[in-house]
PDB file of C-alpha atoms in Angstrom:
ATOM      1  CA  UNK X   1       3.675  12.382   1.867  1.00  0.00           C
ATOM      2  CA  UNK X   2       5.511  15.661   1.660  1.00  0.00           C
ATOM      3  CA  UNK X   3       4.192  19.040   2.705  1.00  0.00           C
ATOM      4  CA  UNK X   4       1.535  20.437   0.337  1.00  0.00           C
ATOM      5  CA  UNK X   5       2.620  21.446  -3.150  1.00  0.00           C
ATOM      6  CA  UNK X   6       0.654  23.423  -5.723  1.00  0.00           C
ATOM      7  CA  UNK X   7      -2.561  21.872  -7.011  1.00  0.00           C
ATOM      8  CA  UNK X   8      -5.064  23.438  -9.371  1.00  0.00           C
ATOM      9  CA  UNK X   9      -8.098  22.009  -7.572  1.00  0.00           C
ATOM     10  CA  UNK X  10     -10.189  24.497  -5.547  1.00  0.00           C
ATOM     11  CA  UNK X  11     -10.437  21.918  -2.744  1.00  0.00           C
ATOM     12  CA  UNK X  12      -6.654  21.767  -2.427  1.00  0.00           C
ATOM     13  CA  UNK X  13      -6.508  17.975  -2.805  1.00  0.00           C
ATOM     14  CA  UNK X  14      -4.234  16.305  -5.322  1.00  0.00           C
ATOM     15  CA  UNK X  15      -6.047  12.960  -5.381  1.00  0.00           C
ATOM     16  CA  UNK X  16      -9.735  12.354  -6.021  1.00  0.00           C
ATOM     17  CA  UNK X  17     -11.111   8.808  -5.920  1.00  0.00           C
ATOM     18  CA  UNK X  18     -14.323   7.206  -7.106  1.00  0.00           C
ATOM     19  CA  UNK X  19     -15.690   5.687  -4.933  1.00  0.00           C
ATOM     20  CA  UNK X  20     -14.416   6.997  -1.586  1.00  0.00           C
ATOM     21  CA  UNK X  21     -11.307   5.132  -0.449  1.00  0.00           C
ATOM     22  CA  UNK X  22      -9.235   5.106   2.720  1.00  0.00           C
ATOM     23  CA  UNK X  23      -5.547   4.735   3.504  1.00  0.00           C
ATOM     24  CA  UNK X  24      -3.485   4.197   6.636  1.00  0.00           C
ATOM     25  CA  UNK X  25      -0.983   6.948   7.368  1.00  0.00           C
ATOM     26  CA  UNK X  26       1.465   7.644  10.184  1.00  0.00           C
ATOM     27  CA  UNK X  27       3.649  10.605  10.986  1.00  0.00           C
ATOM     28  CA  UNK X  28       7.310  10.263  10.024  1.00  0.00           C
ATOM     29  CA  UNK X  29       8.619  13.824  10.576  1.00  0.00           C
ATOM     30  CA  UNK X  30      11.817  15.006   8.945  1.00  0.00           C
ATOM     31  CA  UNK X  31      13.999  17.957   9.996  1.00  0.00           C
ATOM     32  CA  UNK X  32      12.718  20.066   7.103  1.00  0.00           C
ATOM     33  CA  UNK X  33       9.243  18.516   6.952  1.00  0.00           C
ATOM     34  CA  UNK X  34       7.685  18.119  10.416  1.00  0.00           C
ATOM     35  CA  UNK X  35       4.327  17.017   8.950  1.00  0.00           C
ATOM     36  CA  UNK X  36       5.751  14.349   6.634  1.00  0.00           C
ATOM     37  CA  UNK X  37       3.615  11.181   6.588  1.00  0.00           C
ATOM     38  CA  UNK X  38       4.034   7.656   5.316  1.00  0.00           C
ATOM     39  CA  UNK X  39       1.178   5.500   4.111  1.00  0.00           C
ATOM     40  CA  UNK X  40       0.754   1.768   4.503  1.00  0.00           C
ATOM     41  CA  UNK X  41       2.097  -0.012   1.424  1.00  0.00           C
ATOM     42  CA  UNK X  42       2.757  -3.492   0.107  1.00  0.00           C
ATOM     43  CA  UNK X  43       5.723  -4.725  -1.889  1.00  0.00           C
ATOM     44  CA  UNK X  44       5.011  -5.121  -5.592  1.00  0.00           C
ATOM     45  CA  UNK X  45       7.094  -8.285  -5.519  1.00  0.00           C
ATOM     46  CA  UNK X  46       8.112  -9.766  -2.164  1.00  0.00           C
ATOM     47  CA  UNK X  47      11.035 -11.539  -3.813  1.00  0.00           C
ATOM     48  CA  UNK X  48      12.279  -8.412  -5.580  1.00  0.00           C
ATOM     49  CA  UNK X  49      12.069  -5.414  -3.206  1.00  0.00           C
ATOM     50  CA  UNK X  50      13.837  -3.184  -5.734  1.00  0.00           C
ATOM     51  CA  UNK X  51      10.549  -2.940  -7.642  1.00  0.00           C
ATOM     52  CA  UNK X  52       9.187  -0.808  -4.825  1.00  0.00           C
ATOM     53  CA  UNK X  53       5.795  -0.627  -3.156  1.00  0.00           C
ATOM     54  CA  UNK X  54       2.166   0.033  -3.922  1.00  0.00           C
ATOM     55  CA  UNK X  55      -0.270   2.066  -1.849  1.00  0.00           C
ATOM     56  CA  UNK X  56      -2.978   0.137   0.018  1.00  0.00           C
ATOM     57  CA  UNK X  57      -6.544   1.387  -0.475  1.00  0.00           C
ATOM     58  CA  UNK X  58      -9.591   0.281   1.518  1.00  0.00           C
ATOM     59  CA  UNK X  59     -13.194   0.452   0.372  1.00  0.00           C
ATOM     60  CA  UNK X  60     -14.330  -0.507   3.871  1.00  0.00           C
ATOM     61  CA  UNK X  61     -13.451   2.037   6.571  1.00  0.00           C
ATOM     62  CA  UNK X  62     -13.888  -0.657   9.206  1.00  0.00           C
ATOM     63  CA  UNK X  63     -11.367  -2.928   7.504  1.00  0.00           C
ATOM     64  CA  UNK X  64      -8.976   0.019   7.548  1.00  0.00           C
ATOM     65  CA  UNK X  65      -9.485   0.603  11.282  1.00  0.00           C
ATOM     66  CA  UNK X  66      -9.008  -3.080  12.048  1.00  0.00           C
ATOM     67  CA  UNK X  67      -5.873  -3.287   9.928  1.00  0.00           C
ATOM     68  CA  UNK X  68      -4.506  -0.154  11.604  1.00  0.00           C
ATOM     69  CA  UNK X  69      -4.818  -1.819  15.008  1.00  0.00           C
ATOM     70  CA  UNK X  70      -2.471  -4.607  13.899  1.00  0.00           C
ATOM     71  CA  UNK X  71      -0.069  -2.560  11.782  1.00  0.00           C
ATOM     72  CA  UNK X  72       0.537   0.130  14.408  1.00  0.00           C
ATOM     73  CA  UNK X  73       3.650  -0.022  16.564  1.00  0.00           C
ATOM     74  CA  UNK X  74       4.288   1.638  19.961  1.00  0.00           C
ATOM     75  CA  UNK X  75       4.784   5.325  19.304  1.00  0.00           C
ATOM     76  CA  UNK X  76       4.022   4.857  15.601  1.00  0.00           C
ATOM     77  CA  UNK X  77       0.248   4.521  15.265  1.00  0.00           C
ATOM     78  CA  UNK X  78      -1.401   4.312  11.891  1.00  0.00           C
ATOM     79  CA  UNK X  79      -4.379   6.611  11.354  1.00  0.00           C
ATOM     80  CA  UNK X  80      -7.267   5.988   8.976  1.00  0.00           C
ATOM     81  CA  UNK X  81      -7.632   8.935   6.608  1.00  0.00           C
ATOM     82  CA  UNK X  82      -9.664   9.497   3.446  1.00  0.00           C
ATOM     83  CA  UNK X  83      -7.519   8.797   0.406  1.00  0.00           C
ATOM     84  CA  UNK X  84      -8.159  12.324  -0.868  1.00  0.00           C
ATOM     85  CA  UNK X  85      -6.191  13.660   2.108  1.00  0.00           C
ATOM     86  CA  UNK X  86      -3.057  11.806   1.011  1.00  0.00           C
ATOM     87  CA  UNK X  87      -0.611  13.183  -1.540  1.00  0.00           C
ATOM     88  CA  UNK X  88       0.794  10.284  -3.617  1.00  0.00           C
ATOM     89  CA  UNK X  89       2.983  12.367  -5.941  1.00  0.00           C
ATOM     90  CA  UNK X  90       6.248  11.320  -4.325  1.00  0.00           C
ATOM     91  CA  UNK X  91       5.398   7.643  -4.896  1.00  0.00           C
ATOM     92  CA  UNK X  92       4.323   8.336  -8.459  1.00  0.00           C
ATOM     93  CA  UNK X  93       7.569  10.121  -9.283  1.00  0.00           C
ATOM     94  CA  UNK X  94       9.581   7.274  -7.757  1.00  0.00           C
ATOM     95  CA  UNK X  95       7.791   4.823 -10.078  1.00  0.00           C
ATOM     96  CA  UNK X  96       8.180   6.730 -13.319  1.00  0.00           C
ATOM     97  CA  UNK X  97       4.707   8.235 -13.468  1.00  0.00           C
ATOM     98  CA  UNK X  98       2.836   5.181 -12.201  1.00  0.00           C
ATOM     99  CA  UNK X  99       0.638   4.899  -9.126  1.00  0.00           C
ATOM    100  CA  UNK X 100       0.768   1.259  -8.073  1.00  0.00           C
ATOM    101  CA  UNK X 101      -1.920   0.333  -5.591  1.00  0.00           C
ATOM    102  CA  UNK X 102      -3.572  -2.596  -3.869  1.00  0.00           C
ATOM    103  CA  UNK X 103      -7.338  -2.733  -3.295  1.00  0.00           C
ATOM    104  CA  UNK X 104      -8.127  -4.489  -0.025  1.00  0.00           C
ATOM    105  CA  UNK X 105     -10.728  -7.286  -0.151  1.00  0.00           C
ATOM    106  CA  UNK X 106     -10.374  -9.049   3.175  1.00  0.00           C
ATOM    107  CA  UNK X 107      -7.999 -11.353   4.996  1.00  0.00           C
ATOM    108  CA  UNK X 108      -6.321 -14.652   4.301  1.00  0.00           C
ATOM    109  CA  UNK X 109      -7.617 -17.682   6.156  1.00  0.00           C
ATOM    110  CA  UNK X 110      -6.846 -21.367   6.327  1.00  0.00           C
ATOM    111  CA  UNK X 111      -9.514 -23.845   7.444  1.00  0.00           C
ATOM    112  CA  UNK X 112     -11.300 -21.263   9.575  1.00  0.00           C
ATOM    113  CA  UNK X 113      -8.115 -19.752  11.009  1.00  0.00           C
ATOM    114  CA  UNK X 114      -6.862 -16.259  10.244  1.00  0.00           C
ATOM    115  CA  UNK X 115      -3.387 -16.165   8.722  1.00  0.00           C
ATOM    116  CA  UNK X 116      -0.930 -13.897  10.527  1.00  0.00           C
ATOM    117  CA  UNK X 117       2.150 -12.337   8.997  1.00  0.00           C
ATOM    118  CA  UNK X 118       5.516 -12.916  10.582  1.00  0.00           C
ATOM    119  CA  UNK X 119       5.580  -9.389  12.002  1.00  0.00           C
ATOM    120  CA  UNK X 120       2.176  -9.861  13.643  1.00  0.00           C
ATOM    121  CA  UNK X 121      -0.409  -8.221  11.381  1.00  0.00           C
ATOM    122  CA  UNK X 122      -3.213  -9.932   9.505  1.00  0.00           C
ATOM    123  CA  UNK X 123      -2.363 -11.267   6.054  1.00  0.00           C
ATOM    124  CA  UNK X 124      -4.541  -9.453   3.526  1.00  0.00           C
ATOM    125  CA  UNK X 125      -6.129 -10.294   0.191  1.00  0.00           C
ATOM    126  CA  UNK X 126      -5.757  -7.601  -2.474  1.00  0.00           C
ATOM    127  CA  UNK X 127      -6.260  -6.783  -6.103  1.00  0.00           C
ATOM    128  CA  UNK X 128      -3.227  -5.047  -7.571  1.00  0.00           C
ATOM    129  CA  UNK X 129      -3.685  -2.226 -10.082  1.00  0.00           C
ATOM    130  CA  UNK X 130      -1.598   0.514 -11.708  1.00  0.00           C
ATOM    131  CA  UNK X 131      -2.687   3.997 -12.755  1.00  0.00           C
ATOM    132  CA  UNK X 132      -0.542   5.764 -15.335  1.00  0.00           C
ATOM    133  CA  UNK X 133      -0.318   9.448 -14.392  1.00  0.00           C
ATOM    134  CA  UNK X 134       0.877  11.752 -17.191  1.00  0.00           C
ATOM    135  CA  UNK X 135       2.964  14.778 -16.130  1.00  0.00           C
ATOM    136  CA  UNK X 136       0.123  17.155 -16.980  1.00  0.00           C
ATOM    137  CA  UNK X 137      -2.143  15.358 -14.456  1.00  0.00           C
ATOM    138  CA  UNK X 138       0.367  14.971 -11.625  1.00  0.00           C
ATOM    139  CA  UNK X 139      -1.264  17.711  -9.535  1.00  0.00           C
ATOM    140  CA  UNK X 140      -4.869  16.677 -10.296  1.00  0.00           C
ATOM    141  CA  UNK X 141      -5.049  12.898 -10.106  1.00  0.00           C
ATOM    142  CA  UNK X 142      -8.380  11.142 -10.664  1.00  0.00           C
ATOM    143  CA  UNK X 143      -8.484   7.513  -9.599  1.00  0.00           C
ATOM    144  CA  UNK X 144     -11.615   5.619 -10.596  1.00  0.00           C
ATOM    145  CA  UNK X 145     -11.774   2.028  -9.424  1.00  0.00           C
ATOM    146  CA  UNK X 146     -12.657  -0.291 -12.278  1.00  0.00           C
ATOM    147  CA  UNK X 147     -16.293  -1.326 -12.495  1.00  0.00           C
ATOM    148  CA  UNK X 148     -15.212  -4.977 -12.677  1.00  0.00           C
ATOM    149  CA  UNK X 149     -13.184  -4.607  -9.480  1.00  0.00           C
ATOM    150  CA  UNK X 150     -16.113  -3.039  -7.615  1.00  0.00           C
ATOM    151  CA  UNK X 151     -18.378  -5.837  -8.838  1.00  0.00           C
ATOM    152  CA  UNK X 152     -15.773  -8.360  -7.712  1.00  0.00           C
ATOM    153  CA  UNK X 153     -15.655  -6.778  -4.253  1.00  0.00           C
ATOM    154  CA  UNK X 154     -19.462  -6.753  -4.011  1.00  0.00           C
ATOM    155  CA  UNK X 155     -19.651 -10.378  -5.175  1.00  0.00           C
ATOM    156  CA  UNK X 156     -17.285 -11.637  -2.476  1.00  0.00           C
ATOM    157  CA  UNK X 157     -19.221  -9.774   0.224  1.00  0.00           C
ATOM    158  CA  UNK X 158     -22.531 -11.126  -0.994  1.00  0.00           C
ATOM    159  CA  UNK X 159     -21.131 -14.663  -1.088  1.00  0.00           C
ATOM    160  CA  UNK X 160     -20.473 -14.209   2.634  1.00  0.00           C
ATOM    161  CA  UNK X 161     -24.052 -13.040   3.174  1.00  0.00           C
ATOM    162  CA  UNK X 162     -23.056  -9.379   3.603  1.00  0.00           C
ATOM    163  CA  UNK X 163     -25.628  -7.788   1.319  1.00  0.00           C
ATOM    164  CA  UNK X 164     -25.939  -4.465   3.176  1.00  0.00           C
ATOM    165  CA  UNK X 165     -22.228  -3.932   3.685  1.00  0.00           C
ATOM    166  CA  UNK X 166     -22.182  -0.392   2.261  1.00  0.00           C
ATOM    167  CA  UNK X 167     -24.696   0.665   4.926  1.00  0.00           C
ATOM    168  CA  UNK X 168     -22.220  -0.607   7.501  1.00  0.00           C
ATOM    169  CA  UNK X 169     -19.572   1.700   6.011  1.00  0.00           C
ATOM    170  CA  UNK X 170     -21.804   4.690   6.732  1.00  0.00           C
ATOM    171  CA  UNK X 171     -22.554   3.505  10.266  1.00  0.00           C
ATOM    172  CA  UNK X 172     -18.865   3.152  11.096  1.00  0.00           C
ATOM    173  CA  UNK X 173     -18.063   6.618   9.775  1.00  0.00           C
ATOM    174  CA  UNK X 174     -20.868   8.092  11.892  1.00  0.00           C
ATOM    175  CA  UNK X 175     -19.352   6.727  15.132  1.00  0.00           C
ATOM    176  CA  UNK X 176     -17.133   8.788  17.386  1.00  0.00           C
ATOM    177  CA  UNK X 177     -13.547   7.686  17.996  1.00  0.00           C
ATOM    178  CA  UNK X 178     -14.334   5.864  21.235  1.00  0.00           C
ATOM    179  CA  UNK X 179     -17.164   3.858  19.686  1.00  0.00           C
ATOM    180  CA  UNK X 180     -15.010   2.903  16.702  1.00  0.00           C
ATOM    181  CA  UNK X 181     -12.293   1.657  19.030  1.00  0.00           C
ATOM    182  CA  UNK X 182     -14.878  -0.437  20.837  1.00  0.00           C
ATOM    183  CA  UNK X 183     -16.046  -1.952  17.551  1.00  0.00           C
ATOM    184  CA  UNK X 184     -12.474  -2.816  16.574  1.00  0.00           C
ATOM    185  CA  UNK X 185     -11.879  -4.295  20.017  1.00  0.00           C
ATOM    186  CA  UNK X 186     -14.948  -6.477  19.644  1.00  0.00           C
ATOM    187  CA  UNK X 187     -13.729  -7.735  16.264  1.00  0.00           C
ATOM    188  CA  UNK X 188     -10.393  -8.699  17.815  1.00  0.00           C
ATOM    189  CA  UNK X 189     -12.103 -10.401  20.768  1.00  0.00           C
ATOM    190  CA  UNK X 190     -14.289 -12.403  18.384  1.00  0.00           C
ATOM    191  CA  UNK X 191     -11.416 -13.504  16.190  1.00  0.00           C
ATOM    192  CA  UNK X 192     -11.211 -17.227  15.502  1.00  0.00           C
ATOM    193  CA  UNK X 193      -8.000 -19.154  15.880  1.00  0.00           C
ATOM    194  CA  UNK X 194      -4.934 -17.844  14.108  1.00  0.00           C
ATOM    195  CA  UNK X 195      -2.258 -19.626  12.144  1.00  0.00           C
ATOM    196  CA  UNK X 196       1.162 -18.861  10.715  1.00  0.00           C
ATOM    197  CA  UNK X 197       2.121 -17.221   7.430  1.00  0.00           C
ATOM    198  CA  UNK X 198       3.181 -20.526   5.867  1.00  0.00           C
ATOM    199  CA  UNK X 199      -0.328 -22.015   6.165  1.00  0.00           C
ATOM    200  CA  UNK X 200      -2.205 -22.907   2.987  1.00  0.00           C
ATOM    201  CA  UNK X 201      -4.613 -20.066   2.194  1.00  0.00           C
ATOM    202  CA  UNK X 202      -7.929 -21.617   1.182  1.00  0.00           C
ATOM    203  CA  UNK X 203     -10.419 -19.025   2.454  1.00  0.00           C
ATOM    204  CA  UNK X 204     -11.145 -15.303   2.348  1.00  0.00           C
ATOM    205  CA  UNK X 205     -12.202 -13.876   5.720  1.00  0.00           C
ATOM    206  CA  UNK X 206     -14.423 -10.828   6.259  1.00  0.00           C
ATOM    207  CA  UNK X 207     -15.864  -9.259   9.385  1.00  0.00           C
ATOM    208  CA  UNK X 208     -19.394  -7.936   9.842  1.00  0.00           C
ATOM    209  CA  UNK X 209     -19.291  -5.233  12.557  1.00  0.00           C
ATOM    210  CA  UNK X 210     -23.088  -5.020  12.696  1.00  0.00           C
ATOM    211  CA  UNK X 211     -23.474  -8.686  13.670  1.00  0.00           C
ATOM    212  CA  UNK X 212     -20.020  -8.882  15.302  1.00  0.00           C
ATOM    213  CA  UNK X 213     -19.261 -12.030  13.298  1.00  0.00           C
ATOM    214  CA  UNK X 214     -16.442 -13.292  11.118  1.00  0.00           C
ATOM    215  CA  UNK X 215     -17.375 -14.857   7.790  1.00  0.00           C
ATOM    216  CA  UNK X 216     -15.364 -17.173   5.554  1.00  0.00           C
ATOM    217  CA  UNK X 217     -15.780 -18.049   1.903  1.00  0.00           C
ATOM    218  CA  UNK X 218     -13.662 -20.430  -0.202  1.00  0.00           C
ATOM    219  CA  UNK X 219     -10.672 -18.649  -1.690  1.00  0.00           C
ATOM    220  CA  UNK X 220     -11.669 -20.099  -5.047  1.00  0.00           C
ATOM    221  CA  UNK X 221     -14.731 -17.827  -4.974  1.00  0.00           C
ATOM    222  CA  UNK X 222     -12.380 -14.844  -4.978  1.00  0.00           C
ATOM    223  CA  UNK X 223     -10.075 -16.354  -7.610  1.00  0.00           C
ATOM    224  CA  UNK X 224     -12.947 -17.363  -9.897  1.00  0.00           C
ATOM    225  CA  UNK X 225     -13.683 -13.715 -10.694  1.00  0.00           C
ATOM    226  CA  UNK X 226     -10.120 -12.916 -11.719  1.00  0.00           C
ATOM    227  CA  UNK X 227      -9.134 -12.654 -15.357  1.00  0.00           C
ATOM    228  CA  UNK X 228      -6.608 -15.134 -16.701  1.00  0.00           C
ATOM    229  CA  UNK X 229      -3.816 -12.565 -16.630  1.00  0.00           C
ATOM    230  CA  UNK X 230      -4.375 -11.802 -12.970  1.00  0.00           C
ATOM    231  CA  UNK X 231      -4.461 -15.462 -12.047  1.00  0.00           C
ATOM    232  CA  UNK X 232      -0.956 -15.774 -13.418  1.00  0.00           C
ATOM    233  CA  UNK X 233       0.274 -12.601 -11.674  1.00  0.00           C
TER     234      UNK X 233
END
């Protein structure tokens, strides 16, 4: 994210999202841009890196904090920030007017074990989407998550017994930094066994910070809500 550029919004933000979303960002200062930041992204195609990356969005602030704990490196911590605070215009210009993004749902699991990536972070489950941003809207971007995608997210949480999960979002945001760190630490302490990236993913894992418990649902439950085109993607 480059230093602020002109935007016609009174609030000064380029990006507005509905509902509220979160991203992970870390400082990556440049000689001419000391406040330059990079956001956590995923490759659009792991086998073809030339296609570039998509921005990772989180509906759950706790999931974002937990992911940040694993993605951070010494001296390069990731910070959880509201998506509206991030300026995605550089990414959009690099992709020909498209904002590619991934909506976080939870984590990959195999027979009750969390799947770890080769570099040490948790393997995530996402929905991939693309927003076409016309030149006239580049400085006032409105991202509205599809109703079907929100229903899909709610369905997977409810299948895990997490019916009041949005109330948990509010509780996490109300905590001070120390208390949030303690909650993340508890989630890590309560983690089940872990397995390698080449394990067969057959479950979707989610964490309930209120009960301090991990929950698993069959991966087919997640897949069953996908349209035919997405199943092939």
